[in-house]
N, CA and C atoms as an extended XYZ file, in Angstrom:
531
Properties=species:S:1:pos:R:3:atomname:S:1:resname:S:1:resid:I:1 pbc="F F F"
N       -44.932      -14.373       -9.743 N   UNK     1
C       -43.711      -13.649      -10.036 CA  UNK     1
C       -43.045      -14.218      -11.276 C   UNK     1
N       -41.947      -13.959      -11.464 N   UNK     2
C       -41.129      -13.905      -12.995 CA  UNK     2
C       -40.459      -15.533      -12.557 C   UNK     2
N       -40.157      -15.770      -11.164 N   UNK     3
C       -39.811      -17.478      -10.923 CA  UNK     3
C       -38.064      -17.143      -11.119 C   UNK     3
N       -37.521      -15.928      -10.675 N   UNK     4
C       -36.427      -15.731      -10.722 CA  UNK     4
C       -35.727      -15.510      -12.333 C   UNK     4
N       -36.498      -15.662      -13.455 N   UNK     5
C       -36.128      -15.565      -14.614 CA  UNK     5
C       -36.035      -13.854      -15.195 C   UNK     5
N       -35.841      -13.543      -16.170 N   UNK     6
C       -35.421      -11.965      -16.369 CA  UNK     6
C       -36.780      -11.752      -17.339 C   UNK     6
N       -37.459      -10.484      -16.777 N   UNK     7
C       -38.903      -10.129      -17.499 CA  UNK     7
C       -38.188       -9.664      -18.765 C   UNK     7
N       -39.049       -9.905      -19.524 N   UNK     8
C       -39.247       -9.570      -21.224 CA  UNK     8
C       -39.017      -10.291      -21.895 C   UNK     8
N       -39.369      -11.600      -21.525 N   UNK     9
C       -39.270      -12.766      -22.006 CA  UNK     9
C       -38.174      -13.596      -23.069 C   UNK     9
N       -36.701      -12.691      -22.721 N   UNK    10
C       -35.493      -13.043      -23.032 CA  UNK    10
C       -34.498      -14.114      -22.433 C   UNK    10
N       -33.766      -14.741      -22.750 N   UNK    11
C       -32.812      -15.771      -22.116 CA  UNK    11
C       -31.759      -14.146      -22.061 C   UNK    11
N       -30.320      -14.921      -21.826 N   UNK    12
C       -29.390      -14.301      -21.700 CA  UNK    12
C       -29.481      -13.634      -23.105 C   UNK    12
N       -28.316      -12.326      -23.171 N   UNK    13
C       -28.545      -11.397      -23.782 CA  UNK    13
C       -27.644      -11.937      -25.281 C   UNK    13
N       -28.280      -11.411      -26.753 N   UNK    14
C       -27.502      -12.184      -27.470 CA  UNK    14
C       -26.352      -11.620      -28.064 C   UNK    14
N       -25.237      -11.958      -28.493 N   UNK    15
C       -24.369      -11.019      -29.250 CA  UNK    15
C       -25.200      -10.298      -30.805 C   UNK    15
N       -24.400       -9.530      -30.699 N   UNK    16
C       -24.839       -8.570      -31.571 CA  UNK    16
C       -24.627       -6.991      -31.616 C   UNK    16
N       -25.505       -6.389      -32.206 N   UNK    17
C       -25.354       -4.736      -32.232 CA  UNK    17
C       -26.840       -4.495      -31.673 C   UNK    17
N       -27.176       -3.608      -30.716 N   UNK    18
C       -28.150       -3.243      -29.680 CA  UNK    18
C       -28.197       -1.671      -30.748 C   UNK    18
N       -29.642       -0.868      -30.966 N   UNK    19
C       -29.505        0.167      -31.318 CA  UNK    19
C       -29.094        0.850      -31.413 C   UNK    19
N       -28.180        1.241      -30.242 N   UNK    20
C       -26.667        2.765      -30.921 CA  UNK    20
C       -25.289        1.901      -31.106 C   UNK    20
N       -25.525        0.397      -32.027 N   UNK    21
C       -24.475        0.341      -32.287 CA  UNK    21
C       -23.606       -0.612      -31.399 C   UNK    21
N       -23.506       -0.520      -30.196 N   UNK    22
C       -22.542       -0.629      -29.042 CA  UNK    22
C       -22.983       -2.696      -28.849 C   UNK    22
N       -21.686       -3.428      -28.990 N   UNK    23
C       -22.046       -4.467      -28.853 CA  UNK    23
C       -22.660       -4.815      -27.460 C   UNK    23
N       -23.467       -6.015      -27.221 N   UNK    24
C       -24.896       -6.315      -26.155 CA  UNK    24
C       -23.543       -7.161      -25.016 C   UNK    24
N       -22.728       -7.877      -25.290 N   UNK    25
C       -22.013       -8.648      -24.245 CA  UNK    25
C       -20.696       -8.225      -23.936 C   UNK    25
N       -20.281       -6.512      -24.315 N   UNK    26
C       -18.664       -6.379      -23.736 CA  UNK    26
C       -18.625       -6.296      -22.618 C   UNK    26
N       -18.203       -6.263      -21.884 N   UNK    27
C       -18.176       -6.228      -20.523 CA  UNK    27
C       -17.710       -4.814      -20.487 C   UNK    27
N       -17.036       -4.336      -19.064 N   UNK    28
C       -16.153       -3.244      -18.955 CA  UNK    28
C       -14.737       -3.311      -19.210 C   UNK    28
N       -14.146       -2.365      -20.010 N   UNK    29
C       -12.634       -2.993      -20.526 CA  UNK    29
C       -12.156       -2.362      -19.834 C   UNK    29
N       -10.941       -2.549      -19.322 N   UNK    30
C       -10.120       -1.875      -18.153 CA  UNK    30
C        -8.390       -1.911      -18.643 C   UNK    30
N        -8.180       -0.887      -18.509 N   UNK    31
C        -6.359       -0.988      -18.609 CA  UNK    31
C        -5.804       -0.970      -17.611 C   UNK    31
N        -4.520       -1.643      -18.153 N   UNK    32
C        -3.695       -2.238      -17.170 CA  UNK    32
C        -3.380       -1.224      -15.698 C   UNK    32
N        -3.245       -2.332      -14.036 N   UNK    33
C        -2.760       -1.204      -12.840 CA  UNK    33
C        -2.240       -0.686      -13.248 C   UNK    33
N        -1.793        0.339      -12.449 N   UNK    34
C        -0.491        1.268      -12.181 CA  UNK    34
C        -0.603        1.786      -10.819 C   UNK    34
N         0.616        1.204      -10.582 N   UNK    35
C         1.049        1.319       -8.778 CA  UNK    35
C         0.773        3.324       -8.433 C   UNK    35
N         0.469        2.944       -7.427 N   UNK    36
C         0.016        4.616       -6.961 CA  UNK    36
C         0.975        5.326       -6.456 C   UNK    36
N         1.564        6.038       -6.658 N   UNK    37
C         2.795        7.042       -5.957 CA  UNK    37
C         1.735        7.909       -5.292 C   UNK    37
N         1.684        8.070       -3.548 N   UNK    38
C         1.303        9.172       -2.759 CA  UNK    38
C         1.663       10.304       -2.756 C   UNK    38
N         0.920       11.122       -2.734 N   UNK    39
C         2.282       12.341       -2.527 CA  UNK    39
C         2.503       12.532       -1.259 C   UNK    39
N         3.185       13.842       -0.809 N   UNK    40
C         3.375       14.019        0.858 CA  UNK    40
C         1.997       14.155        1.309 C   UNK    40
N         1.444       15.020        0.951 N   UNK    41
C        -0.139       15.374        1.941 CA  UNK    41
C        -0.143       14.285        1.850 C   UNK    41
N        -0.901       12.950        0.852 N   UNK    42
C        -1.445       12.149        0.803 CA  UNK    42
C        -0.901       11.090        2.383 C   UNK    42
N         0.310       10.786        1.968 N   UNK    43
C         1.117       10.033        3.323 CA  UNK    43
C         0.797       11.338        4.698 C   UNK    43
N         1.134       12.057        4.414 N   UNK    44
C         1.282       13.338        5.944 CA  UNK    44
C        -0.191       13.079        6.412 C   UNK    44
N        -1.184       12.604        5.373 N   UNK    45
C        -2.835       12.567        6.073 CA  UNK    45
C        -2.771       11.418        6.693 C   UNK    45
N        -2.568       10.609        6.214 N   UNK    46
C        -2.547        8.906        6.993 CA  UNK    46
C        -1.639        8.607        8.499 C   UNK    46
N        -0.524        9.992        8.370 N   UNK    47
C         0.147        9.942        9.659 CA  UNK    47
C        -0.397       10.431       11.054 C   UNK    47
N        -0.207        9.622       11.981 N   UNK    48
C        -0.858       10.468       13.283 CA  UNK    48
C        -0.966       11.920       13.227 C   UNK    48
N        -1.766       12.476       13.749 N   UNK    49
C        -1.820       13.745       13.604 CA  UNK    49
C        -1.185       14.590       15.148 C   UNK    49
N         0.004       15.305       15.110 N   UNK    50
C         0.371       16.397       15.705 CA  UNK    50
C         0.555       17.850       15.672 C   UNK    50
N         0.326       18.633       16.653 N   UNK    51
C         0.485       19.779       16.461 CA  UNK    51
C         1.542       20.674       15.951 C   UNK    51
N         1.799       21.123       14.540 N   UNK    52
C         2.739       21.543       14.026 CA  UNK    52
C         3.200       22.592       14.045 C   UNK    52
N         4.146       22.770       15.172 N   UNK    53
C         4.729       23.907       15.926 CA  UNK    53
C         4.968       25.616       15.351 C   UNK    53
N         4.488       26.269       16.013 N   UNK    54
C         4.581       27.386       14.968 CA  UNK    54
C         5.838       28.376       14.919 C   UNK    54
N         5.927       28.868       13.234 N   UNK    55
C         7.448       29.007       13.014 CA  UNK    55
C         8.394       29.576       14.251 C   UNK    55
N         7.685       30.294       14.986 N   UNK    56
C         8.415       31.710       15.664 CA  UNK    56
C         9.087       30.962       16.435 C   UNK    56
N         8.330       29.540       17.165 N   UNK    57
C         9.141       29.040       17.721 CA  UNK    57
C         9.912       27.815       17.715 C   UNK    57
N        10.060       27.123       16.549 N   UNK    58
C        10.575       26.724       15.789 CA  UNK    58
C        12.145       26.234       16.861 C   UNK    58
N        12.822       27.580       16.646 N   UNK    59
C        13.805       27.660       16.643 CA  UNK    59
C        14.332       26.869       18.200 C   UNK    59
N        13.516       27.319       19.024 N   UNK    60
C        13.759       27.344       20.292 CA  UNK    60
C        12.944       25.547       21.200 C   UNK    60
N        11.711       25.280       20.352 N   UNK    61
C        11.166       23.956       20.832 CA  UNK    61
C        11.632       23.005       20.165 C   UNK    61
N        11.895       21.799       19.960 N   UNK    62
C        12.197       20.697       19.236 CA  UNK    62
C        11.413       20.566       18.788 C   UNK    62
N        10.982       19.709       17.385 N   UNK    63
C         9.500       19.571       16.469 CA  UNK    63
C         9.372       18.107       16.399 C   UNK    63
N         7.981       18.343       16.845 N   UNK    64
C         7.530       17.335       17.048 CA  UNK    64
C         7.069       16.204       16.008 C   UNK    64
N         7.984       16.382       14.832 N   UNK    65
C         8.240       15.502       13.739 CA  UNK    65
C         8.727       16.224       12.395 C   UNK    65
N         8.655       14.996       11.213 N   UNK    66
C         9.456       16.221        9.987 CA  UNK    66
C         8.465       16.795        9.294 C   UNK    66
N         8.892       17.531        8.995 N   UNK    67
C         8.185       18.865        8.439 CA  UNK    67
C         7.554       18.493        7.151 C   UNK    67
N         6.823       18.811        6.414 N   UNK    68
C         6.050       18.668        5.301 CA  UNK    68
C         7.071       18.107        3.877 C   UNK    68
N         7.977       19.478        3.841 N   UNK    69
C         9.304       19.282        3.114 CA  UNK    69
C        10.103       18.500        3.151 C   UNK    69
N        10.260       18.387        4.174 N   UNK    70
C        11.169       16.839        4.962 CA  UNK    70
C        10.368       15.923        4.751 C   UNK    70
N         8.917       15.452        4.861 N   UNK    71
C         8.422       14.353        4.482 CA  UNK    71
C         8.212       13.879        3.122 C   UNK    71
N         8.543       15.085        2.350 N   UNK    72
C         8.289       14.718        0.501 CA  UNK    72
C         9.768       14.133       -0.022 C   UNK    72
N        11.096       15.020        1.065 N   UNK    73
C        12.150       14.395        0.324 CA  UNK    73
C        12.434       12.688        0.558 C   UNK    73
N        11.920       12.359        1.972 N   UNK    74
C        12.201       11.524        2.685 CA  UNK    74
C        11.145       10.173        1.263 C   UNK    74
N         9.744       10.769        0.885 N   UNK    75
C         9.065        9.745        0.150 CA  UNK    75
C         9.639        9.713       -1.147 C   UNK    75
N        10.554       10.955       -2.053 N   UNK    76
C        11.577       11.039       -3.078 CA  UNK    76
C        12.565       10.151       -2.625 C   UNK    76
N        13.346        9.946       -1.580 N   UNK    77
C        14.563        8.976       -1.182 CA  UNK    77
C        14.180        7.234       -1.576 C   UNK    77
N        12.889        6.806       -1.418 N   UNK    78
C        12.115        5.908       -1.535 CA  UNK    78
C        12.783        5.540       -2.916 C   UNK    78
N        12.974        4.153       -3.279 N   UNK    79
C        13.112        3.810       -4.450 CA  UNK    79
C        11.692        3.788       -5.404 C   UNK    79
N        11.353        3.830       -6.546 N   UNK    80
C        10.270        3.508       -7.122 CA  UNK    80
C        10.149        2.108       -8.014 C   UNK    80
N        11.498        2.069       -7.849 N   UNK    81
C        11.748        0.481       -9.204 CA  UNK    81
C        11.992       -0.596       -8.223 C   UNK    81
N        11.028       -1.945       -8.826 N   UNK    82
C        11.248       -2.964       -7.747 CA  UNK    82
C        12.372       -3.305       -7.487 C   UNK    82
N        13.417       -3.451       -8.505 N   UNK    83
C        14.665       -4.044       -8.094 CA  UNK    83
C        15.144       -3.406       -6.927 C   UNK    83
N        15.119       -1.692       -7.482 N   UNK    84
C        16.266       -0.980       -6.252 CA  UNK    84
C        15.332       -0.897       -4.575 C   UNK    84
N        14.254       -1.185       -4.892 N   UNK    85
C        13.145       -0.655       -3.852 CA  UNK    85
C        13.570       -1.838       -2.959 C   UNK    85
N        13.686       -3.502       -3.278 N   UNK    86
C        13.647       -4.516       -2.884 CA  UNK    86
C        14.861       -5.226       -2.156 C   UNK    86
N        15.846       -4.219       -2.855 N   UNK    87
C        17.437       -4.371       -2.382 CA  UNK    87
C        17.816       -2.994       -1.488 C   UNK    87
N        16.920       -2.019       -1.026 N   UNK    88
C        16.822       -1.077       -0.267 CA  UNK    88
C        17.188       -1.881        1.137 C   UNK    88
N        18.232       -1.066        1.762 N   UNK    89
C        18.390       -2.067        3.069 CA  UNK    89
C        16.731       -1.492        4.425 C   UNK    89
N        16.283       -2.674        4.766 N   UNK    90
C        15.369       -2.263        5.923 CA  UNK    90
C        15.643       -2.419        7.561 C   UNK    90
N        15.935       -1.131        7.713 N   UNK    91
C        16.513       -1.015        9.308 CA  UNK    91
C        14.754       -1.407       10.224 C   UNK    91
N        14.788       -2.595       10.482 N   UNK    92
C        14.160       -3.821       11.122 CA  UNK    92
C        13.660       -3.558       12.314 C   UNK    92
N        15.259       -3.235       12.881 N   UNK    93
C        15.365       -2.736       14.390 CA  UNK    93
C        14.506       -1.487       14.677 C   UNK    93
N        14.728       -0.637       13.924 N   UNK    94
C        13.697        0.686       13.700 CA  UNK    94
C        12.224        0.344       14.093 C   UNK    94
N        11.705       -0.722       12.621 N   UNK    95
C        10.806       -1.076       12.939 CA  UNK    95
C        10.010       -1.486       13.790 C   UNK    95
N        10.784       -2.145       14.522 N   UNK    96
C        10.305       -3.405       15.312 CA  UNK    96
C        10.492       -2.626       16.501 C   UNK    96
N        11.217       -1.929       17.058 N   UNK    97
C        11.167       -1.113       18.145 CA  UNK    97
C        10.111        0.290       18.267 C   UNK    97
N         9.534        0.655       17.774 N   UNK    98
C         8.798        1.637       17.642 CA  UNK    98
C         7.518        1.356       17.053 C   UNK    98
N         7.073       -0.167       16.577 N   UNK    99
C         5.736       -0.340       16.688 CA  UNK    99
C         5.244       -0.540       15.305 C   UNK    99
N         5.931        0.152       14.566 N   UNK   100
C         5.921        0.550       13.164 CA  UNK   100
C         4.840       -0.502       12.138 C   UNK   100
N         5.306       -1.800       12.354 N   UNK   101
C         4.482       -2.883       11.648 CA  UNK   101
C         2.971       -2.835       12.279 C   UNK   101
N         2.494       -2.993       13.069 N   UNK   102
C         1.599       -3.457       13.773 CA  UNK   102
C         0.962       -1.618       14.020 C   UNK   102
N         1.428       -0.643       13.902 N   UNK   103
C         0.606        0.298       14.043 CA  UNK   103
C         0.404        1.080       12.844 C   UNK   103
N         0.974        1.128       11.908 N   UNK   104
C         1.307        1.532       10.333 CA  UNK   104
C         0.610        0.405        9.386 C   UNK   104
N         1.774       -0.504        9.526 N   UNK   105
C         1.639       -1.137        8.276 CA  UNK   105
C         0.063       -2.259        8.389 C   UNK   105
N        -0.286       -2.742        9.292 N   UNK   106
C        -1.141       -4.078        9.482 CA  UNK   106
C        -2.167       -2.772        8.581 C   UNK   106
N        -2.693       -1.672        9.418 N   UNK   107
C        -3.677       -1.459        9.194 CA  UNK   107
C        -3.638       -0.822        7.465 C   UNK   107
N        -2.592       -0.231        6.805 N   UNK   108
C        -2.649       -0.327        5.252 CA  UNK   108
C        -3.046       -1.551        4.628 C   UNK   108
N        -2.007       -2.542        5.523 N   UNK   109
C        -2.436       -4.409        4.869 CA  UNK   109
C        -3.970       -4.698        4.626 C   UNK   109
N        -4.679       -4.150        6.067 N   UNK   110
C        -6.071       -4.804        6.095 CA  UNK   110
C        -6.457       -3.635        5.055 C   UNK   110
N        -6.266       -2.579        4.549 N   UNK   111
C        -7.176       -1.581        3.776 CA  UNK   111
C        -6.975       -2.513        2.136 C   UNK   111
N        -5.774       -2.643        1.990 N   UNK   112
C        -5.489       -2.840        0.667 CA  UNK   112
C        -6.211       -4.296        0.327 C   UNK   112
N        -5.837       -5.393        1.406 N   UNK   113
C        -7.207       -6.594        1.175 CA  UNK   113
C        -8.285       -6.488        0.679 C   UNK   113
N        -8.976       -5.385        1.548 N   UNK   114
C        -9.943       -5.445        1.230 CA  UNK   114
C       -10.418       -4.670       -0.224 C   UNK   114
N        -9.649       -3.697       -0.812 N   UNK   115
C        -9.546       -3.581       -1.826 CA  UNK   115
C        -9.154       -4.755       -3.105 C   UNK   115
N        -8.286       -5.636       -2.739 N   UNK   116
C        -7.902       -6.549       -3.498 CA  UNK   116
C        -8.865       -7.513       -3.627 C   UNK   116
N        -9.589       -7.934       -2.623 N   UNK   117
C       -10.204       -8.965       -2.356 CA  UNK   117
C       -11.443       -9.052       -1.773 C   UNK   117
N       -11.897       -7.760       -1.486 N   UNK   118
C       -13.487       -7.507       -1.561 CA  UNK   118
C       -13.671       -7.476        0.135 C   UNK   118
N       -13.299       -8.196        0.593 N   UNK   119
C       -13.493       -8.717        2.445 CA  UNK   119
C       -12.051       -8.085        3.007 C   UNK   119
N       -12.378       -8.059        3.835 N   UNK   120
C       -11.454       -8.192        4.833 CA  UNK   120
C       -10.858       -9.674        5.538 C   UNK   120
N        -9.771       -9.990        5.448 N   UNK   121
C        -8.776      -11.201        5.459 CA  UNK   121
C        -8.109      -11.048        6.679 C   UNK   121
N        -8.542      -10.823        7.821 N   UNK   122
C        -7.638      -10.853        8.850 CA  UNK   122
C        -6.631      -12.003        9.107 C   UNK   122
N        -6.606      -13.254        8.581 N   UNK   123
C        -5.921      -14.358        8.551 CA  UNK   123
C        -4.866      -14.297        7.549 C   UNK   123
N        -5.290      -13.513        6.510 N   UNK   124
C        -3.932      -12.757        5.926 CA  UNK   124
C        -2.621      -11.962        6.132 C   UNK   124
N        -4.286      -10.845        6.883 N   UNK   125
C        -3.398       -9.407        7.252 CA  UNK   125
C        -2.125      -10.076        8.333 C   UNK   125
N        -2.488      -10.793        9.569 N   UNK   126
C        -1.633      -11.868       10.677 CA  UNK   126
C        -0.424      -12.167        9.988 C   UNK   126
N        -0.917      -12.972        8.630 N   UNK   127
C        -0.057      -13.547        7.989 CA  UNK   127
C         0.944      -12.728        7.886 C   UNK   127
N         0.975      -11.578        7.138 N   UNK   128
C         2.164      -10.595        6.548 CA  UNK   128
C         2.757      -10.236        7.322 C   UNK   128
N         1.980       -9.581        8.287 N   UNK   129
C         2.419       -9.200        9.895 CA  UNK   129
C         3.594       -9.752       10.239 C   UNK   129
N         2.970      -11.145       10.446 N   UNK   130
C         4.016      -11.988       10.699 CA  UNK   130
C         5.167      -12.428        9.893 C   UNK   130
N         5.181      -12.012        8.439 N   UNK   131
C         6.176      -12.034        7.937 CA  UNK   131
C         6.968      -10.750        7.880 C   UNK   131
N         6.355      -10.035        8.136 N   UNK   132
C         7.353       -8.281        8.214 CA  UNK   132
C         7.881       -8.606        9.847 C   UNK   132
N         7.481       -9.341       11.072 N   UNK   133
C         7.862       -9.329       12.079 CA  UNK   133
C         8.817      -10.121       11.799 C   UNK   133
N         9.099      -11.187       11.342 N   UNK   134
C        10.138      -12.029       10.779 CA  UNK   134
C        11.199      -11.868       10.275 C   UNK   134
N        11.165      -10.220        9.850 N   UNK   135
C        12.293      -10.015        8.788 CA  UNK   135
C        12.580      -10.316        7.816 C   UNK   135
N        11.279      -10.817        7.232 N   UNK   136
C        11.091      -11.393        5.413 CA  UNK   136
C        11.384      -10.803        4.467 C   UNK   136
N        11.920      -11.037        3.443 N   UNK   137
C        12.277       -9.671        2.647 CA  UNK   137
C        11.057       -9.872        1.582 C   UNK   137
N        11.197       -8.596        0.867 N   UNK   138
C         9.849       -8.344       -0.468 CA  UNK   138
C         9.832       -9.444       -1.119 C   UNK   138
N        10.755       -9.954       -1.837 N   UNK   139
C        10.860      -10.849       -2.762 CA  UNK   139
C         9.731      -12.263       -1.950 C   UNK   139
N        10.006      -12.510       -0.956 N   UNK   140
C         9.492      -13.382       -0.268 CA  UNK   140
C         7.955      -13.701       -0.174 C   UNK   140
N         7.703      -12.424        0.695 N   UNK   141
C         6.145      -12.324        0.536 CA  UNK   141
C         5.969      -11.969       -0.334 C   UNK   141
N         6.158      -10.680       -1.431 N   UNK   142
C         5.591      -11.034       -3.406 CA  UNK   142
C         5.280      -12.500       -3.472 C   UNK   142
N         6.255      -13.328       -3.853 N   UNK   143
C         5.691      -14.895       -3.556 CA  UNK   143
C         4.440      -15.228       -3.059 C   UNK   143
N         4.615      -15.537       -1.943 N   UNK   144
C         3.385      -15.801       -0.976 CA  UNK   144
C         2.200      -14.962       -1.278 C   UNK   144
N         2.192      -13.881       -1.356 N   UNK   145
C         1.193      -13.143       -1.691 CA  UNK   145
C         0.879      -13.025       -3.510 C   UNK   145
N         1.509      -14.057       -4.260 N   UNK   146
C         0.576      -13.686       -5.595 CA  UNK   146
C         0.143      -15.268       -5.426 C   UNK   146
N        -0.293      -16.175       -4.439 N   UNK   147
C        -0.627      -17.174       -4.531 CA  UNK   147
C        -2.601      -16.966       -4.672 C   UNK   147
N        -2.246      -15.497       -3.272 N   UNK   148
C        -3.706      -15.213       -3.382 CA  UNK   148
C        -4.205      -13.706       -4.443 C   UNK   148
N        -3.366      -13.383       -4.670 N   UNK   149
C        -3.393      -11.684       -5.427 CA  UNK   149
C        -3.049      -12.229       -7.213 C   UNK   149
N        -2.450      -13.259       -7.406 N   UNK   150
C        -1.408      -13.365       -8.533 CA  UNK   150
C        -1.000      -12.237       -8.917 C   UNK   150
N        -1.513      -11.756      -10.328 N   UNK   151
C        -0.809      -10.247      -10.838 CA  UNK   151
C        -0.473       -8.942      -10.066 C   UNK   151
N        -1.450       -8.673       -8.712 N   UNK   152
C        -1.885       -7.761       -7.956 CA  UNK   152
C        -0.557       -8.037       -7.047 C   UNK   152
N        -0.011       -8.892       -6.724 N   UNK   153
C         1.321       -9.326       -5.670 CA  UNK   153
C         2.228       -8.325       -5.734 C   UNK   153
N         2.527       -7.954       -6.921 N   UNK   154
C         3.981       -7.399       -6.721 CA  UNK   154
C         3.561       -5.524       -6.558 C   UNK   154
N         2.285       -4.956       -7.128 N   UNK   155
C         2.184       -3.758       -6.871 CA  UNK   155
C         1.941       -3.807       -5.884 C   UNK   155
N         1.359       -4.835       -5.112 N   UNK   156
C         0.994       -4.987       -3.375 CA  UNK   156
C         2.282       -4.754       -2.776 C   UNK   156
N         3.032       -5.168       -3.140 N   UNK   157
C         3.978       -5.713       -2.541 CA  UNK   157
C         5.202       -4.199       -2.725 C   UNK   157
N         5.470       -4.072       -3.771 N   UNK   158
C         5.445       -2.585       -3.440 CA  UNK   158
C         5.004       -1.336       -3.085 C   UNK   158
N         4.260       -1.124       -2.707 N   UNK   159
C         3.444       -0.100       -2.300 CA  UNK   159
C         3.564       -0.674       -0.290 C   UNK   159
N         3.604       -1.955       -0.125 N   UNK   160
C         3.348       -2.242        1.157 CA  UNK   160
C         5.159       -1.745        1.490 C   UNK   160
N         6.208       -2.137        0.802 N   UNK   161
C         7.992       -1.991        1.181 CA  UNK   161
C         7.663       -0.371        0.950 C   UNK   161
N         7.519        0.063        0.088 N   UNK   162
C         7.790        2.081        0.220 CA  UNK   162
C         6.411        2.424        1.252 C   UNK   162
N         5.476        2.064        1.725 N   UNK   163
C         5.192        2.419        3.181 CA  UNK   163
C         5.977        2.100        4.453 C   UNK   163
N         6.529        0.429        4.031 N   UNK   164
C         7.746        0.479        5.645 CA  UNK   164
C         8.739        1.243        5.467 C   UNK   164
N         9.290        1.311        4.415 N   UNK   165
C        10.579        2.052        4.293 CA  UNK   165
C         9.843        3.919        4.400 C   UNK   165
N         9.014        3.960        4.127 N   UNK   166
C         9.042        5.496        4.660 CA  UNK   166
C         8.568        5.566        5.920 C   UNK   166
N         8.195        4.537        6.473 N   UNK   167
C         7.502        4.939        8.309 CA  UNK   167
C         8.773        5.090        8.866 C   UNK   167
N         9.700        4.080        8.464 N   UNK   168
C        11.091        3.625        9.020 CA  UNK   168
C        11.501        5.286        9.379 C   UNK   168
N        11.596        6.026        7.872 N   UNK   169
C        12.425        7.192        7.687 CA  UNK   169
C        11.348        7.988        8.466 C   UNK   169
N        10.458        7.901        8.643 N   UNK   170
C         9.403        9.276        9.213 CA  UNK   170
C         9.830        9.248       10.771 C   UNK   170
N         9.983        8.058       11.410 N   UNK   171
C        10.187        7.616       12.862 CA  UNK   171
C        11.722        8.357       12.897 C   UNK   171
N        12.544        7.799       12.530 N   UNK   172
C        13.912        8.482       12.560 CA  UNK   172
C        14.008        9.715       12.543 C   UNK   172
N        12.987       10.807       11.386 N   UNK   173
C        12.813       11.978       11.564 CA  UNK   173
C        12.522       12.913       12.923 C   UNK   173
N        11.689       11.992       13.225 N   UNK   174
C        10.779       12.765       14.701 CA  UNK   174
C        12.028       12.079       15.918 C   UNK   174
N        12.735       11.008       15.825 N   UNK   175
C        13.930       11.131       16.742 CA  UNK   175
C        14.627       12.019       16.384 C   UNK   175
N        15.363       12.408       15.515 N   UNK   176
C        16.254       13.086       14.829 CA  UNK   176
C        16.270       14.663       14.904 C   UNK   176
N        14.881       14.694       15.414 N   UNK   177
C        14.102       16.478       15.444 CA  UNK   177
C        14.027       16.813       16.941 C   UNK   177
């Protein structure tokens, strides 16, 4: 066999210009994140799925959560700028009574890990958990979390506060309805 070495009897590849031109060692150039704004479908897909009552009777059954329209204004109410997003007050109690962290948010946590970080981090995901069960505010875990994310921390970190803060508001909806 080749003895683990690369056939065609080359070392590593050299700088230079390769026939069309295109230098032999750029890598892939990539521009800078940009945090993802969901839209409603996008969030309305990730939400449990219920049967969405039909208009006629509307009037007469209670609905069994907010409505499509109601869920886009509710993700518009959402701040988008860290400052205001971070100083957004988080009704806790909401949270924490209805499950919200641990049935919502853990499982975005473990998706986005593993996006960030290739594996899945359940000793992480615990971690945050346990700091959203805590009543930690953003600023906090941003911290903690660019120890292992660095640059990636704070879009983490927003994107993880405008998912609690809209479960918060989605839960209130379906009481509220």
């Amino acid at each position: 066999g080749a003895g683990g070495r690369a056939l065609g009897g080359r070392g590593a590849p050299k700088a230079g210009r390769g026939a069309a031109g295109f230098s032999l060692d750029d890598g892939p150039k990539m521009g800078p994140l940009t945090p993802i704004d969901y839209s409603a479908e996008e969030l309305a897909a990730v939400a449990p799925t219920e049967p969405a009552p039909a208009p006629a009777s509307a009037a007469t059954v209670p609905a069994a959560g907010p409505s499509a329209e109601e869920l886009k204004q509710m993700i518009l109410s959402i701040p988008t700028k860290r400052a205001e997003l971070f100083a957004a007050p988080v009704q806790w109690d909401v949270a924490l009574a209805h499950g919200i962290i641990g049935e919502k948010i853990k499982p975005f946590i473990s998706k986005k890990m593993v996006e960030y970080l290739g594996e899945d981090e359940p000793s992480l995901v615990d971690f945050i958990v346990g700091k959203l069960e805590g009543k930690t505010g953003a600023e906090v875990i941003e911290s903690e979390m660019a120890k292992v994310l660095d640059e990636d921390a704070q879009v983490f970190t927003i994107k993880l506060w405008r998912m609690l803060l809209f479960e918060i508001l989605r839960v209130k909806g379906t009481l509220a309805g």
